[in-house]
Amino acid sequence: MVAGTANADGHKRVKWKLHSAWGAAVPHLGTSGVRWAKNIGRMSGGKFSVKFFEPGALIPANEGFDATSKGSIDAAWTTAGYDVGKYPALAFFTAVPFGPSMGEFFAWKKFGGGDKIQQRIYAKHGIQQMDCFAIGPETSGWFKNEIKELDQLRGMKMRFFGLGARVMQKIGVSTQLLAGGDIFPALEKGVIDATEFSMPAMDIKYGFYQIAKNNYFPGWHQQVSVSQLLMNKKKFDGLSDANKALIEVGCGDAIHHTYAETEYVNPFAMVEMGEKYGVVTRRWRDDQLAVFEKAWNSVVAEDSKKDPVFKEVHESYAAFRKAYAKWGSAQALASTYLK
C-alpha cells in the first residue's frame, strides 16, 4: 500500500510492498531486488521505503502481473517472460532466440520503438512497467546424458523459458515453465528430464549438477535477459516527480550493476562446477544450432499470422535489427586474429 503520512518538512512518506518472483538469497535475480529497494530508501533519505517480500509471502511467485494490475500489491520484481500466457509477444522484451547483444537490445527498447509497444500493452491493464535489471547470456540446458543428436530430445520433458520453449516444442520436447525453486525437486522426482534456468553463477546455487552433469552452450534462446519492475499505474502516477525519478535512477543503476556483476562471476562458476562437481561443459554443433534457428523462424511465422501483437512486436524488432546490422557488422571483431 501507499502510505501518506507527512513528516516534519511536509513531504509525504511513501511505503510500498514489493513482491519478488525470486527469493532474496537468489543471486542476482533476488539480490538485485533487495539492493534496489534499499537504494530507494537511501536516495530518498528514508522518505520512500520499499519492503521486499519473498515469493509466496504475498502472492505466488509468478503472479505479479495480476496482483499489480488489481492494486493488491504496489509493485513486482519479475520478468515479462512470466506473462507470456497473456501476451506471447511479451517474451520479446526479456529474451529473444538468436537475439542481439545487450547494447543492440537496449537500443531497440529505448529508442527503436520497443518500449513504446511494451508500455502500451501493460498500460491496458493498469500497470506501469520499467526495465530494472539485466543479465547476459544463459546456458542452453542441463541434461543427464550427452546429447549427440537432436533426435534424443524428442519426447523429453524439460523446463524451458519464454520463446525458446516454443522452439523446443517444435523439435519434439514437452516443455513447462517452473519457478526456480521448483526445478530441482521436479528433476529429482522425474517430473522433468532436463532443464534450463539461468547462467552458471545462478544454476550452481540450485544444484542442478547433482542430477544432470551435462551443461550445454551457447544459450541461443537467451543471449540477453532483461527483467522488470511492474508497478500499479495509479500508485505510480500518484507519486511525486522526485519519487518517480528515484525509481528510474534506481532501475538504471540496477541494470548496470546486475549485468556487470553476472559477467564477472560466471567464468568462476563454470570452473567451480567443472573442477568440484564434475560438470561437463558441452557446445551444440553448428548444424544443431541451425535446427533450433529454423524452428525459431517457423515459430515467428506462425505466431505472427495468428497474433497481431506478436506480429507488431516482431516487425519492430526485426526492422531495427536490419537497420543496426550495418553498424554492428562494421564494428564486429573476432576474439583474436593471432595464429
Tab-separated table of C-alpha atoms in Angstrom:
chain	number	residue	atom	x	y	z
A	1	MET	CA	0.000	0.000	0.000
A	2	VAL	CA	0.967	3.642	-0.362
A	3	ALA	CA	1.050	5.412	2.958
A	4	GLY	CA	0.516	9.171	3.121
A	5	THR	CA	1.840	10.234	6.492
A	6	ALA	CA	3.594	13.608	6.430
A	7	ASN	CA	6.972	14.207	8.056
A	8	ALA	CA	8.409	17.377	9.590
A	9	ASP	CA	9.177	19.052	6.262
A	10	GLY	CA	5.671	18.443	4.946
A	11	HIS	CA	6.584	15.727	2.458
A	12	LYS	CA	4.551	12.544	2.486
A	13	ARG	CA	6.335	9.354	3.431
A	14	VAL	CA	5.664	6.580	0.952
A	15	LYS	CA	5.710	2.889	1.846
A	16	TRP	CA	5.485	0.250	-0.854
A	17	LYS	CA	5.277	-3.528	-0.784
A	18	LEU	CA	7.433	-5.215	-3.422
A	19	HIS	CA	6.619	-8.797	-4.393
A	20	SER	CA	9.530	-10.700	-5.895
A	21	ALA	CA	9.395	-13.677	-8.226
A	22	TRP	CA	12.725	-14.800	-6.721
A	23	GLY	CA	13.878	-15.220	-3.149
A	24	ALA	CA	16.094	-12.604	-1.534
A	25	ALA	CA	19.009	-15.056	-1.459
A	26	VAL	CA	18.823	-15.978	-5.159
A	27	PRO	CA	21.991	-14.492	-6.670
A	28	HIS	CA	21.429	-11.535	-8.993
A	29	LEU	CA	17.709	-12.125	-9.609
A	30	GLY	CA	16.631	-11.865	-5.995
A	31	THR	CA	19.576	-9.983	-4.511
A	32	SER	CA	19.130	-7.245	-7.117
A	33	GLY	CA	15.592	-6.604	-5.873
A	34	VAL	CA	16.779	-6.320	-2.285
A	35	ARG	CA	19.531	-3.932	-3.362
A	36	TRP	CA	17.153	-1.802	-5.453
A	37	ALA	CA	14.680	-1.488	-2.574
A	38	LYS	CA	17.445	-0.426	-0.188
A	39	ASN	CA	18.732	2.126	-2.688
A	40	ILE	CA	15.308	3.744	-2.973
A	41	GLY	CA	15.354	4.228	0.775
A	42	ARG	CA	18.911	5.572	0.706
A	43	MET	CA	18.287	8.046	-2.102
A	44	SER	CA	15.072	9.314	-0.530
A	45	GLY	CA	16.569	9.718	2.911
A	46	GLY	CA	14.011	7.243	4.217
A	47	LYS	CA	11.018	9.135	2.836
A	48	PHE	CA	10.255	6.428	0.260
A	49	SER	CA	10.595	2.927	1.670
A	50	VAL	CA	10.125	-0.296	-0.267
A	51	LYS	CA	9.748	-3.586	1.607
A	52	PHE	CA	10.892	-6.681	-0.290
A	53	PHE	CA	8.662	-9.759	0.044
A	54	GLU	CA	9.699	-13.323	-0.759
A	55	PRO	CA	7.776	-15.371	-3.361
A	56	GLY	CA	4.623	-16.690	-1.743
A	57	ALA	CA	4.616	-14.187	1.109
A	58	LEU	CA	2.032	-12.004	-0.621
A	59	ILE	CA	1.211	-13.923	-3.796
A	60	PRO	CA	2.618	-16.924	-5.722
A	61	ALA	CA	5.963	-16.310	-7.442
A	62	ASN	CA	4.751	-15.778	-10.999
A	63	GLU	CA	1.521	-13.832	-10.381
A	64	GLY	CA	2.952	-10.328	-10.266
A	65	PHE	CA	1.042	-9.166	-13.343
A	66	ASP	CA	-2.475	-9.750	-11.989
A	67	ALA	CA	-1.731	-8.585	-8.454
A	68	THR	CA	-0.092	-5.381	-9.668
A	69	SER	CA	-2.932	-4.744	-12.100
A	70	LYS	CA	-5.539	-5.111	-9.339
A	71	GLY	CA	-3.546	-2.993	-6.913
A	72	SER	CA	-3.346	-5.749	-4.299
A	73	ILE	CA	0.409	-5.139	-4.326
A	74	ASP	CA	2.241	-1.935	-5.151
A	75	ALA	CA	4.950	-3.438	-7.312
A	76	ALA	CA	6.511	-6.682	-8.536
A	77	TRP	CA	10.131	-7.632	-9.245
A	78	THR	CA	9.684	-10.027	-12.132
A	79	THR	CA	10.178	-10.707	-15.834
A	80	ALA	CA	7.996	-10.212	-18.894
A	81	GLY	CA	8.679	-13.845	-19.749
A	82	TYR	CA	6.355	-14.883	-16.934
A	83	ASP	CA	3.489	-13.023	-18.611
A	84	VAL	CA	3.528	-14.842	-21.952
A	85	GLY	CA	0.317	-16.656	-21.061
A	86	LYS	CA	-1.422	-13.313	-21.520
A	87	TYR	CA	0.636	-11.947	-24.411
A	88	PRO	CA	3.186	-14.293	-26.037
A	89	ALA	CA	4.857	-11.234	-27.574
A	90	LEU	CA	5.960	-10.007	-24.146
A	91	ALA	CA	8.766	-12.567	-24.276
A	92	PHE	CA	10.493	-10.326	-26.850
A	93	PHE	CA	11.066	-7.776	-24.112
A	94	THR	CA	13.092	-10.104	-21.932
A	95	ALA	CA	14.858	-12.560	-24.252
A	96	VAL	CA	14.738	-13.422	-27.954
A	97	PRO	CA	16.106	-16.629	-29.508
A	98	PHE	CA	19.196	-15.886	-31.597
A	99	GLY	CA	18.892	-12.342	-30.339
A	100	PRO	CA	21.244	-9.372	-30.174
A	101	SER	CA	23.865	-8.178	-27.740
A	102	MET	CA	22.852	-6.146	-24.700
A	103	GLY	CA	23.732	-2.866	-26.429
A	104	GLU	CA	21.681	-3.588	-29.523
A	105	PHE	CA	18.770	-4.889	-27.457
A	106	PHE	CA	18.547	-1.763	-25.306
A	107	ALA	CA	18.957	0.460	-28.366
A	108	TRP	CA	15.800	-1.127	-29.782
A	109	LYS	CA	13.980	-0.996	-26.451
A	110	LYS	CA	14.783	2.593	-25.516
A	111	PHE	CA	14.990	4.337	-28.870
A	112	GLY	CA	13.823	1.899	-31.554
A	113	GLY	CA	10.185	1.585	-30.512
A	114	GLY	CA	10.248	-1.469	-28.257
A	115	ASP	CA	9.470	0.392	-25.041
A	116	LYS	CA	6.509	2.228	-26.552
A	117	ILE	CA	4.829	-1.031	-27.511
A	118	GLN	CA	5.569	-2.675	-24.178
A	119	GLN	CA	4.276	0.282	-22.174
A	120	ARG	CA	1.073	0.329	-24.212
A	121	ILE	CA	0.438	-3.367	-23.528
A	122	TYR	CA	0.918	-3.065	-19.782
A	123	ALA	CA	-0.969	0.241	-19.534
A	124	LYS	CA	-4.119	-1.523	-20.780
A	125	HIS	CA	-4.028	-3.434	-17.511
A	126	GLY	CA	-3.269	-0.502	-15.246
A	127	ILE	CA	0.428	-1.318	-14.957
A	128	GLN	CA	3.492	0.909	-15.263
A	129	GLN	CA	6.455	-1.141	-16.479
A	130	MET	CA	10.143	-0.304	-16.198
A	131	ASP	CA	13.239	-2.319	-17.151
A	132	CYS	CA	15.108	-2.733	-13.896
A	133	PHE	CA	17.804	-5.412	-14.123
A	134	ALA	CA	19.625	-7.340	-16.811
A	135	ILE	CA	21.951	-10.285	-17.230
A	136	GLY	CA	23.961	-11.644	-20.130
A	137	PRO	CA	23.801	-14.984	-21.952
A	138	GLU	CA	22.417	-18.047	-20.207
A	139	THR	CA	23.253	-21.705	-20.565
A	140	SER	CA	21.255	-23.751	-23.043
A	141	GLY	CA	20.328	-26.574	-20.697
A	142	TRP	CA	21.219	-29.257	-18.177
A	143	PHE	CA	20.969	-32.866	-19.346
A	144	LYS	CA	21.593	-36.194	-17.630
A	145	ASN	CA	23.280	-37.600	-20.717
A	146	GLU	CA	25.303	-36.205	-23.586
A	147	ILE	CA	23.069	-35.152	-26.485
A	148	LYS	CA	24.901	-36.371	-29.549
A	149	GLU	CA	21.955	-35.902	-31.893
A	150	LEU	CA	18.862	-33.742	-31.504
A	151	ASP	CA	16.616	-36.774	-32.031
A	152	GLN	CA	17.473	-37.665	-28.434
A	153	LEU	CA	15.425	-34.657	-27.336
A	154	ARG	CA	12.168	-35.976	-28.784
A	155	GLY	CA	9.731	-36.914	-26.046
A	156	MET	CA	11.881	-35.316	-23.357
A	157	LYS	CA	10.170	-33.314	-20.602
A	158	MET	CA	12.040	-30.089	-19.961
A	159	ARG	CA	11.674	-26.864	-18.031
A	160	PHE	CA	12.130	-24.058	-20.547
A	161	PHE	CA	11.517	-20.320	-20.574
A	162	GLY	CA	9.977	-17.852	-22.979
A	163	LEU	CA	10.040	-18.062	-26.742
A	164	GLY	CA	12.770	-20.682	-26.548
A	165	ALA	CA	10.165	-23.080	-25.171
A	166	ARG	CA	8.193	-22.753	-28.403
A	167	VAL	CA	11.323	-23.677	-30.340
A	168	MET	CA	11.908	-26.758	-28.197
A	169	GLN	CA	8.301	-27.817	-28.698
A	170	LYS	CA	8.871	-27.661	-32.453
A	171	ILE	CA	11.587	-30.304	-32.197
A	172	GLY	CA	9.544	-32.620	-30.016
A	173	VAL	CA	10.264	-31.523	-26.450
A	174	SER	CA	7.437	-31.250	-23.923
A	175	THR	CA	8.094	-28.001	-22.045
A	176	GLN	CA	6.784	-26.396	-18.900
A	177	LEU	CA	7.647	-23.212	-17.050
A	178	LEU	CA	8.657	-23.720	-13.429
A	179	ALA	CA	9.797	-21.172	-10.866
A	180	GLY	CA	13.462	-21.537	-9.908
A	181	GLY	CA	12.819	-23.179	-6.550
A	182	ASP	CA	10.573	-25.822	-8.122
A	183	ILE	CA	13.088	-27.075	-10.686
A	184	PHE	CA	15.393	-29.260	-8.579
A	185	PRO	CA	12.527	-31.218	-6.947
A	186	ALA	CA	10.995	-31.756	-10.392
A	187	LEU	CA	14.312	-33.083	-11.728
A	188	GLU	CA	14.793	-35.255	-8.664
A	189	LYS	CA	11.319	-36.797	-8.894
A	190	GLY	CA	11.479	-37.293	-12.665
A	191	VAL	CA	8.685	-34.830	-13.369
A	192	ILE	CA	11.108	-33.301	-15.879
A	193	ASP	CA	14.100	-34.920	-17.581
A	194	ALA	CA	16.155	-31.782	-18.183
A	195	THR	CA	16.099	-28.058	-17.562
A	196	GLU	CA	17.421	-24.668	-18.426
A	197	PHE	CA	17.184	-21.866	-15.915
A	198	SER	CA	19.821	-19.200	-15.997
A	199	MET	CA	23.575	-18.673	-16.059
A	200	PRO	CA	26.300	-20.695	-14.308
A	201	ALA	CA	26.518	-18.367	-11.302
A	202	MET	CA	22.824	-18.921	-10.574
A	203	ASP	CA	22.438	-22.513	-11.727
A	204	ILE	CA	25.189	-23.658	-9.363
A	205	LYS	CA	23.163	-22.367	-6.406
A	206	TYR	CA	20.198	-24.534	-7.373
A	207	GLY	CA	22.324	-27.685	-7.545
A	208	PHE	CA	21.218	-28.958	-10.949
A	209	TYR	CA	24.677	-30.532	-11.327
A	210	GLN	CA	23.730	-33.107	-8.683
A	211	ILE	CA	21.350	-34.730	-11.160
A	212	ALA	CA	22.406	-33.520	-14.617
A	213	LYS	CA	26.133	-33.242	-15.354
A	214	ASN	CA	25.978	-32.099	-18.988
A	215	ASN	CA	25.695	-28.324	-19.338
A	216	TYR	CA	25.126	-27.102	-22.899
A	217	PHE	CA	26.110	-23.849	-24.566
A	218	PRO	CA	25.561	-21.380	-26.175
A	219	GLY	CA	22.330	-20.043	-24.731
A	220	TRP	CA	20.794	-19.465	-28.153
A	221	HIS	CA	17.402	-18.806	-26.538
A	222	GLN	CA	18.638	-16.064	-24.177
A	223	GLN	CA	21.679	-14.105	-25.230
A	224	VAL	CA	20.267	-11.234	-23.190
A	225	SER	CA	17.827	-11.385	-20.284
A	226	VAL	CA	16.160	-8.139	-19.246
A	227	SER	CA	13.743	-8.180	-16.329
A	228	GLN	CA	11.440	-5.605	-14.911
A	229	LEU	CA	9.673	-3.697	-12.214
A	230	LEU	CA	5.890	-3.698	-12.553
A	231	MET	CA	4.006	-1.005	-10.659
A	232	ASN	CA	0.327	-0.357	-10.193
A	233	LYS	CA	-0.163	2.587	-12.542
A	234	LYS	CA	-2.466	4.585	-10.266
A	235	LYS	CA	0.032	4.302	-7.438
A	236	PHE	CA	2.937	5.212	-9.698
A	237	ASP	CA	1.058	8.199	-11.141
A	238	GLY	CA	0.316	9.354	-7.601
A	239	LEU	CA	3.999	9.650	-6.732
A	240	SER	CA	5.827	12.959	-6.769
A	241	ASP	CA	8.125	13.649	-9.716
A	242	ALA	CA	11.056	13.266	-7.335
A	243	ASN	CA	9.989	9.762	-6.302
A	244	LYS	CA	9.348	8.758	-9.909
A	245	ALA	CA	12.884	9.911	-10.690
A	246	LEU	CA	14.243	7.822	-7.813
A	247	ILE	CA	12.662	4.723	-9.320
A	248	GLU	CA	14.064	5.496	-12.779
A	249	VAL	CA	17.569	6.208	-11.485
A	250	GLY	CA	17.452	3.165	-9.224
A	251	CYS	CA	16.485	0.929	-12.138
A	252	GLY	CA	19.235	2.335	-14.342
A	253	ASP	CA	21.779	1.594	-11.640
A	254	ALA	CA	20.359	-1.913	-11.128
A	255	ILE	CA	20.693	-2.722	-14.836
A	256	HIS	CA	24.327	-1.630	-14.840
A	257	HIS	CA	25.076	-3.470	-11.596
A	258	THR	CA	23.451	-6.804	-12.436
A	259	TYR	CA	24.937	-7.000	-15.918
A	260	ALA	CA	28.482	-6.233	-14.751
A	261	GLU	CA	28.173	-8.466	-11.698
A	262	THR	CA	26.962	-11.516	-13.602
A	263	GLU	CA	29.542	-11.157	-16.354
A	264	TYR	CA	32.201	-11.115	-13.627
A	265	VAL	CA	31.079	-14.200	-11.687
A	266	ASN	CA	30.117	-16.604	-14.489
A	267	PRO	CA	33.579	-17.790	-15.574
A	268	PHE	CA	34.466	-18.613	-11.969
A	269	ALA	CA	31.218	-20.540	-11.523
A	270	MET	CA	31.949	-22.585	-14.655
A	271	VAL	CA	35.396	-23.515	-13.347
A	272	GLU	CA	33.991	-24.478	-9.949
A	273	MET	CA	31.281	-26.672	-11.445
A	274	GLY	CA	33.780	-28.489	-13.603
A	275	GLU	CA	36.562	-28.967	-11.077
A	276	LYS	CA	34.479	-29.504	-7.944
A	277	TYR	CA	31.297	-31.145	-9.208
A	278	GLY	CA	32.333	-32.884	-12.415
A	279	VAL	CA	30.103	-30.880	-14.730
A	280	VAL	CA	30.954	-31.315	-18.413
A	281	THR	CA	30.650	-28.154	-20.498
A	282	ARG	CA	29.377	-29.005	-23.970
A	283	ARG	CA	28.569	-26.948	-27.046
A	284	TRP	CA	25.897	-27.524	-29.656
A	285	ARG	CA	27.310	-28.152	-33.131
A	286	ASP	CA	26.625	-25.557	-35.815
A	287	ASP	CA	24.268	-27.933	-37.627
A	288	GLN	CA	22.291	-28.410	-34.399
A	289	LEU	CA	22.066	-24.669	-33.834
A	290	ALA	CA	20.781	-24.367	-37.401
A	291	VAL	CA	17.899	-26.704	-36.487
A	292	PHE	CA	17.000	-24.531	-33.496
A	293	GLU	CA	17.169	-21.396	-35.645
A	294	LYS	CA	14.977	-22.899	-38.356
A	295	ALA	CA	12.409	-23.871	-35.727
A	296	TRP	CA	12.539	-20.316	-34.338
A	297	ASN	CA	11.832	-18.846	-37.771
A	298	SER	CA	8.857	-21.185	-38.029
A	299	VAL	CA	7.532	-20.005	-34.649
A	300	VAL	CA	7.824	-16.375	-35.764
A	301	ALA	CA	5.930	-17.043	-38.997
A	302	GLU	CA	3.138	-18.986	-37.304
A	303	ASP	CA	2.625	-16.667	-34.345
A	304	SER	CA	2.764	-13.530	-36.496
A	305	LYS	CA	-0.130	-14.871	-38.588
A	306	LYS	CA	-2.419	-15.557	-35.649
A	307	ASP	CA	-1.389	-12.854	-33.160
A	308	PRO	CA	-1.378	-9.186	-34.276
A	309	VAL	CA	0.503	-8.058	-31.156
A	310	PHE	CA	3.213	-10.647	-31.763
A	311	LYS	CA	3.411	-9.516	-35.392
A	312	GLU	CA	3.740	-5.856	-34.387
A	313	VAL	CA	6.478	-6.519	-31.849
A	314	HIS	CA	8.444	-8.787	-34.162
A	315	GLU	CA	8.248	-6.338	-37.062
A	316	SER	CA	9.549	-3.537	-34.846
A	317	TYR	CA	12.343	-5.748	-33.531
A	318	ALA	CA	13.307	-7.128	-36.956
A	319	ALA	CA	13.292	-3.697	-38.618
A	320	PHE	CA	15.655	-2.318	-36.008
A	321	ARG	CA	17.989	-5.303	-36.257
A	322	LYS	CA	18.149	-4.832	-40.022
A	323	ALA	CA	18.990	-1.141	-39.634
A	324	TYR	CA	21.543	-1.860	-36.903
A	325	ALA	CA	23.325	-4.541	-38.929
A	326	LYS	CA	25.339	-2.028	-40.989
A	327	TRP	CA	26.864	-0.554	-37.840
A	328	GLY	CA	27.105	-3.844	-35.987
A	329	SER	CA	28.851	-5.771	-38.755
A	330	ALA	CA	31.253	-2.907	-39.460
A	331	GLN	CA	32.450	-2.981	-35.847
A	332	ALA	CA	32.464	-6.753	-35.309
A	333	LEU	CA	35.744	-8.286	-34.134
A	334	ALA	CA	36.826	-11.890	-33.788
A	335	SER	CA	38.128	-12.872	-30.344
A	336	THR	CA	41.657	-12.837	-31.772
A	337	TYR	CA	43.474	-12.536	-35.091
A	338	LEU	CA	46.703	-14.077	-33.887
A	339	LYS	CA	47.627	-17.528	-35.096
